[in-house]
Amino acid sequence: MKHNLIITGISGFVGQNLENYLNKQYVLDGVSRSKIDNNLSYKDLSKELLSSYNTFIHLAGKAHDLKNTSEEKEYFEVNTELTKTLFDNFLNSDCEVFIYMSSVKATADEVEGILDENHKSNPVTAYGKSKLAAEQYILSKEIPENKRVYILRPCMIHGPNNKGNLNLLYNFVSKGIPYPLGKYENKRSFLAVENLCFVIKELVENKDIQSGVYNVADDESLSTNELVKTIGVGVNKNVRIFNTPKVFINMLAKLGDILSFPINSERVQKLTEDYVVSNKKIKSALGINEFPLSTREGIIKTIKSFTE
């Protein structure tokens, strides 16, 4: 069995962590838009070249732009059309495994209850729609018996050097600034990048795992207040949580939509919304009861990386 992997988006946050996770056991080659750091370019991905690899991991994509400055067509060009081209190349090659990094946003921007893989997809944003369109294209194709195809829908990923909403909360806590959104009671899922890398490694190695769509999330969901307290543990600081009236928070968020504030409407929504994702299907497929890192362990590991 060949153990050669080719990975798009290897210079991104997930790609760098995945490379570090796998490079001791596999021969890895990266793909980027231009030939830098010995990476291949997309023009290099011929049928013959892909046939020399066992697994094709497609991480590259246009991330959700929180400032809403991107045009809709940019999402579809990268997240949909590029994926369609790469997947066609995979089908025409001898490469055996294709792993596509989609997102839970491909199926729902807001969640009531617990989001599982049976949810009827109804994305609202261009980001989610473009991811779903790529999924639908992949699922529309007949998969040869000798190939396996996995669509992964991770929830909010965090890890070393992550610059997402954890970084915003980290800035609050590490500077001793009280967290003002204590009145909001919510639950949401997170995903440590190390757990995601674990899932990908298992999919590469275990031929018995069926092709399909899989949500990926840590085992436990946390409220944002619990998350802030966990960050406090990570930076060894006492946390102050203020129960600021929601009306005042909403006013600040509206101003943040116009001015350069730490919070805006979308960030407040992300910090306070319910978004609980089921990981039962992927854990059943992997034959495990829990992921290597607990939610709190993963978050503390991420936060500590900010101080190193």
Short mmCIF file of C-alpha atoms in Angstrom, two decimals:
data_model
loop_
_atom_site.label_atom_id
_atom_site.label_comp_id
_atom_site.label_asym_id
_atom_site.label_seq_id
_atom_site.Cartn_x
_atom_site.Cartn_y
_atom_site.Cartn_z
CA MET A 1 0.00 0.00 0.00
CA LYS A 2 1.25 3.45 -0.90
CA HIS A 3 1.38 6.01 1.85
CA ASN A 4 1.78 9.14 -0.19
CA LEU A 5 -0.56 12.02 0.52
CA ILE A 6 -1.19 15.19 -1.40
CA ILE A 7 -2.77 18.11 0.42
CA THR A 8 -4.19 21.39 -0.88
CA GLY A 9 -4.14 24.34 1.50
CA ILE A 10 -1.13 22.92 3.31
CA SER A 11 0.13 26.39 4.21
CA GLY A 12 -3.13 27.29 5.99
CA PHE A 13 -3.99 26.82 9.65
CA VAL A 14 -5.41 23.30 9.32
CA GLY A 15 -2.84 22.35 6.67
CA GLN A 16 0.13 23.26 8.82
CA ASN A 17 -1.24 21.35 11.80
CA LEU A 18 -2.08 18.35 9.61
CA GLU A 19 1.39 18.35 8.10
CA ASN A 20 2.96 18.33 11.56
CA TYR A 21 0.58 15.55 12.65
CA LEU A 22 1.24 13.25 9.69
CA ASN A 23 4.71 13.97 8.40
CA LYS A 24 6.46 11.36 10.53
CA GLN A 25 4.44 8.53 9.02
CA TYR A 26 3.65 9.69 5.50
CA VAL A 27 5.28 11.25 2.50
CA LEU A 28 3.41 14.53 2.10
CA ASP A 29 3.28 16.91 -0.82
CA GLY A 30 1.49 20.23 -0.69
CA VAL A 31 -0.38 22.15 -3.35
CA SER A 32 -0.59 25.92 -3.48
CA ARG A 33 -1.56 28.57 -6.01
CA SER A 34 2.08 29.26 -6.80
CA LYS A 35 5.17 27.12 -6.52
CA ILE A 36 6.51 28.14 -3.13
CA ASP A 37 8.34 26.04 -0.55
CA ASN A 38 8.57 23.19 -3.08
CA ASN A 39 4.78 22.93 -3.21
CA LEU A 40 3.06 21.79 -6.37
CA SER A 41 0.76 24.15 -8.24
CA TYR A 42 -2.79 23.27 -9.26
CA LYS A 43 -1.69 23.09 -12.89
CA ASP A 44 0.56 20.18 -11.94
CA LEU A 45 -2.34 17.97 -10.81
CA SER A 46 -2.62 15.71 -13.81
CA LYS A 47 -4.18 12.26 -13.78
CA GLU A 48 -0.70 10.75 -13.91
CA LEU A 49 0.55 12.79 -10.98
CA LEU A 50 -2.49 12.06 -8.78
CA SER A 51 -2.12 8.36 -9.57
CA SER A 52 1.16 8.38 -7.66
CA TYR A 53 -0.68 9.23 -4.43
CA ASN A 54 -2.87 7.11 -2.20
CA THR A 55 -4.84 9.96 -0.67
CA PHE A 56 -5.91 13.41 -1.84
CA ILE A 57 -6.85 15.78 0.99
CA HIS A 58 -8.54 18.94 -0.26
CA LEU A 59 -8.36 21.60 2.47
CA ALA A 60 -8.01 24.73 0.37
CA GLY A 61 -10.97 27.05 0.26
CA LYS A 62 -12.11 30.58 0.72
CA ALA A 63 -12.89 31.10 4.39
CA HIS A 64 -15.91 32.99 5.62
CA ASP A 65 -15.14 36.70 5.50
CA LEU A 66 -16.42 38.24 8.74
CA LYS A 67 -16.02 41.75 7.31
CA ASN A 68 -18.26 40.82 4.37
CA THR A 69 -15.95 42.41 1.81
CA SER A 70 -15.81 39.44 -0.57
CA GLU A 71 -18.01 39.05 -3.61
CA GLU A 72 -20.23 35.96 -3.80
CA LYS A 73 -18.58 34.70 -6.97
CA GLU A 74 -15.22 34.47 -5.17
CA TYR A 75 -16.63 31.79 -2.85
CA PHE A 76 -18.02 29.76 -5.73
CA GLU A 77 -14.84 30.03 -7.80
CA VAL A 78 -12.70 28.65 -4.98
CA ASN A 79 -14.99 26.50 -2.87
CA THR A 80 -17.12 25.01 -5.64
CA GLU A 81 -15.48 25.18 -9.05
CA LEU A 82 -11.97 24.34 -7.86
CA THR A 83 -13.32 21.40 -5.87
CA LYS A 84 -15.24 20.11 -8.90
CA THR A 85 -12.10 20.22 -11.03
CA LEU A 86 -9.96 18.50 -8.41
CA PHE A 87 -12.58 15.84 -7.74
CA ASP A 88 -12.88 15.04 -11.45
CA ASN A 89 -9.10 14.67 -11.60
CA PHE A 90 -9.26 12.33 -8.60
CA LEU A 91 -11.97 10.17 -10.21
CA ASN A 92 -9.91 9.84 -13.38
CA SER A 93 -6.78 8.84 -11.48
CA ASP A 94 -5.68 5.76 -9.54
CA CYS A 95 -5.69 7.72 -6.28
CA GLU A 96 -7.89 5.84 -3.79
CA VAL A 97 -9.05 8.27 -1.11
CA PHE A 98 -10.50 11.79 -1.42
CA ILE A 99 -11.16 13.87 1.69
CA TYR A 100 -12.98 17.14 1.19
CA MET A 101 -12.99 19.76 3.95
CA SER A 102 -16.46 21.25 3.87
CA SER A 103 -18.11 22.96 6.85
CA VAL A 104 -21.17 22.70 9.07
CA LYS A 105 -22.10 26.01 7.46
CA ALA A 106 -22.86 24.04 4.31
CA THR A 107 -25.98 22.76 6.00
CA ALA A 108 -27.04 25.40 8.56
CA ASP A 109 -26.12 28.90 9.67
CA GLU A 110 -28.36 28.64 12.72
CA VAL A 111 -29.09 25.50 14.71
CA GLU A 112 -32.03 24.55 16.90
CA GLY A 113 -31.37 21.42 18.92
CA ILE A 114 -28.45 19.30 17.76
CA LEU A 115 -27.16 19.37 14.20
CA ASP A 116 -26.63 15.95 12.68
CA GLU A 117 -25.98 14.74 9.15
CA ASN A 118 -29.69 14.24 8.44
CA HIS A 119 -30.43 17.95 8.69
CA LYS A 120 -31.98 19.36 5.53
CA SER A 121 -29.33 21.74 4.23
CA ASN A 122 -30.37 25.36 3.94
CA PRO A 123 -27.27 27.61 4.05
CA VAL A 124 -27.82 31.35 3.91
CA THR A 125 -24.34 32.76 3.29
CA ALA A 126 -22.40 32.55 0.04
CA TYR A 127 -19.74 30.65 1.95
CA GLY A 128 -22.20 27.96 3.05
CA LYS A 129 -23.90 27.79 -0.34
CA SER A 130 -20.58 27.39 -2.14
CA LYS A 131 -19.53 24.58 0.21
CA LEU A 132 -22.87 22.83 -0.23
CA ALA A 133 -22.64 23.12 -4.02
CA ALA A 134 -19.27 21.36 -3.90
CA GLU A 135 -20.72 18.63 -1.66
CA GLN A 136 -23.65 18.10 -4.01
CA TYR A 137 -21.32 17.77 -6.99
CA ILE A 138 -19.22 15.16 -5.20
CA LEU A 139 -22.29 13.22 -4.08
CA SER A 140 -23.75 13.28 -7.59
CA LYS A 141 -20.89 11.19 -8.93
CA GLU A 142 -20.69 7.41 -8.88
CA ILE A 143 -17.79 6.36 -6.69
CA PRO A 144 -15.79 3.36 -8.02
CA GLU A 145 -15.58 0.39 -5.64
CA ASN A 146 -11.84 0.82 -5.15
CA LYS A 147 -12.20 4.43 -4.00
CA ARG A 148 -13.35 6.08 -0.77
CA VAL A 149 -14.69 9.63 -0.59
CA TYR A 150 -15.27 11.56 2.62
CA ILE A 151 -16.92 14.95 3.10
CA LEU A 152 -16.04 16.41 6.50
CA ARG A 153 -18.13 19.14 8.10
CA PRO A 154 -16.09 20.57 10.96
CA CYS A 155 -17.56 23.13 13.34
CA MET A 156 -15.43 26.00 14.65
CA ILE A 157 -11.84 24.78 14.56
CA HIS A 158 -9.23 26.05 16.99
CA GLY A 159 -5.61 25.23 17.62
CA PRO A 160 -2.11 26.70 17.74
CA ASN A 161 -1.95 30.04 15.95
CA ASN A 162 -5.70 30.09 15.42
CA LYS A 163 -6.98 33.61 14.72
CA GLY A 164 -10.70 33.05 15.09
CA ASN A 165 -13.11 34.04 17.83
CA LEU A 166 -10.98 32.34 20.46
CA ASN A 167 -8.33 34.94 19.77
CA LEU A 168 -10.84 37.71 20.43
CA LEU A 169 -11.86 36.17 23.74
CA TYR A 170 -8.22 35.52 24.59
CA ASN A 171 -7.52 39.23 24.20
CA PHE A 172 -10.35 40.04 26.61
CA VAL A 173 -9.23 37.58 29.26
CA SER A 174 -5.45 37.97 28.99
CA LYS A 175 -5.71 41.77 29.34
CA GLY A 176 -8.00 41.46 32.35
CA ILE A 177 -10.92 43.02 30.48
CA PRO A 178 -14.27 41.84 31.89
CA TYR A 179 -16.28 39.71 29.49
CA PRO A 180 -19.51 41.67 28.96
CA LEU A 181 -21.82 39.01 27.47
CA GLY A 182 -22.59 37.05 30.64
CA LYS A 183 -26.35 37.45 30.21
CA TYR A 184 -26.31 35.20 27.16
CA GLU A 185 -26.92 31.52 27.87
CA ASN A 186 -25.92 29.29 25.03
CA LYS A 187 -24.21 26.06 24.03
CA ARG A 188 -21.95 25.54 21.09
CA SER A 189 -19.56 22.97 19.74
CA PHE A 190 -15.86 23.41 19.11
CA LEU A 191 -13.25 21.31 17.38
CA ALA A 192 -9.62 21.04 18.38
CA VAL A 193 -7.48 20.84 15.27
CA GLU A 194 -5.68 17.88 16.85
CA ASN A 195 -8.97 15.95 16.95
CA LEU A 196 -9.60 16.85 13.31
CA CYS A 197 -6.14 15.60 12.36
CA PHE A 198 -6.88 12.37 14.26
CA VAL A 199 -10.07 11.88 12.23
CA ILE A 200 -8.27 12.46 8.92
CA LYS A 201 -5.51 10.00 9.83
CA GLU A 202 -8.10 7.34 10.71
CA LEU A 203 -9.93 7.90 7.41
CA VAL A 204 -6.68 7.52 5.50
CA GLU A 205 -5.73 4.29 7.24
CA ASN A 206 -9.03 2.48 7.79
CA LYS A 207 -10.45 1.03 4.59
CA ASP A 208 -13.55 -0.17 6.41
CA ILE A 209 -14.92 3.33 6.99
CA GLN A 210 -17.70 3.97 4.52
CA SER A 211 -17.67 6.92 2.18
CA GLY A 212 -20.06 9.68 3.20
CA VAL A 213 -20.70 12.97 4.93
CA TYR A 214 -19.49 13.32 8.52
CA ASN A 215 -19.83 16.13 11.03
CA VAL A 216 -16.72 16.65 13.15
CA ALA A 217 -16.91 18.25 16.60
CA ASP A 218 -15.37 17.78 20.04
CA ASP A 219 -17.26 15.61 22.49
CA GLU A 220 -18.66 18.32 24.75
CA SER A 221 -20.38 21.60 23.94
CA LEU A 222 -19.69 24.65 26.11
CA SER A 223 -21.45 27.91 26.81
CA THR A 224 -19.43 31.00 25.95
CA ASN A 225 -19.26 31.82 29.67
CA GLU A 226 -17.72 28.37 30.27
CA LEU A 227 -15.37 29.00 27.36
CA VAL A 228 -14.21 32.29 28.86
CA LYS A 229 -13.55 30.59 32.21
CA THR A 230 -11.57 27.87 30.43
CA ILE A 231 -9.49 30.51 28.68
CA GLY A 232 -8.84 32.02 32.11
CA VAL A 233 -7.41 28.67 33.20
CA GLY A 234 -5.21 28.66 30.11
CA VAL A 235 -3.72 32.06 30.87
CA ASN A 236 -3.84 31.57 34.67
CA LYS A 237 -6.01 34.63 35.26
CA ASN A 238 -9.17 35.23 37.21
CA VAL A 239 -12.04 35.96 34.88
CA ARG A 240 -14.66 38.62 35.43
CA ILE A 241 -17.96 38.17 33.63
CA PHE A 242 -20.39 41.10 33.49
CA ASN A 243 -24.09 40.67 32.85
CA THR A 244 -24.39 43.69 30.57
CA PRO A 245 -27.95 44.28 29.33
CA LYS A 246 -28.48 42.76 25.90
CA VAL A 247 -29.96 46.02 24.60
CA PHE A 248 -26.67 47.82 25.27
CA ILE A 249 -24.63 45.01 23.67
CA ASN A 250 -26.79 45.11 20.57
CA MET A 251 -26.26 48.88 20.28
CA LEU A 252 -22.48 48.44 20.49
CA ALA A 253 -22.61 45.67 17.90
CA LYS A 254 -24.51 47.92 15.49
CA LEU A 255 -21.83 50.57 15.88
CA GLY A 256 -19.22 47.86 15.29
CA ASP A 257 -20.85 47.11 11.94
CA ILE A 258 -19.86 50.63 10.88
CA LEU A 259 -16.81 51.49 12.98
CA SER A 260 -13.70 49.52 13.89
CA PHE A 261 -14.92 47.96 17.17
CA PRO A 262 -13.80 44.64 18.66
CA ILE A 263 -17.36 43.41 18.29
CA ASN A 264 -19.96 43.67 15.58
CA SER A 265 -23.31 41.99 15.01
CA GLU A 266 -21.84 38.88 13.42
CA ARG A 267 -19.25 38.42 16.16
CA VAL A 268 -21.85 38.84 18.89
CA GLN A 269 -24.00 36.26 17.14
CA LYS A 270 -21.09 33.84 16.87
CA LEU A 271 -20.21 34.32 20.53
CA THR A 272 -23.71 33.92 21.88
CA GLU A 273 -25.60 31.62 19.52
CA ASP A 274 -26.47 27.99 20.11
CA TYR A 275 -24.66 25.76 17.67
CA VAL A 276 -24.38 22.18 18.92
CA VAL A 277 -23.07 19.60 16.46
CA SER A 278 -23.43 15.85 16.80
CA ASN A 279 -20.29 13.77 16.35
CA LYS A 280 -22.01 10.42 16.85
CA LYS A 281 -21.73 9.31 13.22
CA ILE A 282 -18.00 9.88 12.86
CA LYS A 283 -17.25 8.30 16.26
CA SER A 284 -19.35 5.27 15.35
CA ALA A 285 -17.51 4.97 12.04
CA LEU A 286 -14.15 5.21 13.79
CA GLY A 287 -15.22 2.78 16.53
CA ILE A 288 -14.33 5.15 19.38
CA ASN A 289 -16.18 6.49 22.41
CA GLU A 290 -14.35 9.77 22.70
CA PHE A 291 -11.80 11.91 20.88
CA PRO A 292 -8.17 12.15 22.03
CA LEU A 293 -8.60 15.66 23.43
CA SER A 294 -11.53 16.79 25.56
CA THR A 295 -13.06 20.15 24.67
CA ARG A 296 -11.47 21.90 27.64
CA GLU A 297 -8.06 20.24 27.10
CA GLY A 298 -8.07 21.36 23.49
CA ILE A 299 -9.02 24.93 24.30
CA ILE A 300 -6.39 25.25 27.02
CA LYS A 301 -3.77 23.85 24.63
CA THR A 302 -4.79 26.43 22.02
CA ILE A 303 -4.72 29.30 24.50
CA LYS A 304 -1.32 28.33 25.86
CA SER A 305 0.04 28.42 22.28
CA PHE A 306 -0.82 32.13 22.16
CA THR A 307 1.57 32.83 25.02
CA GLU A 308 4.53 30.87 23.63
#
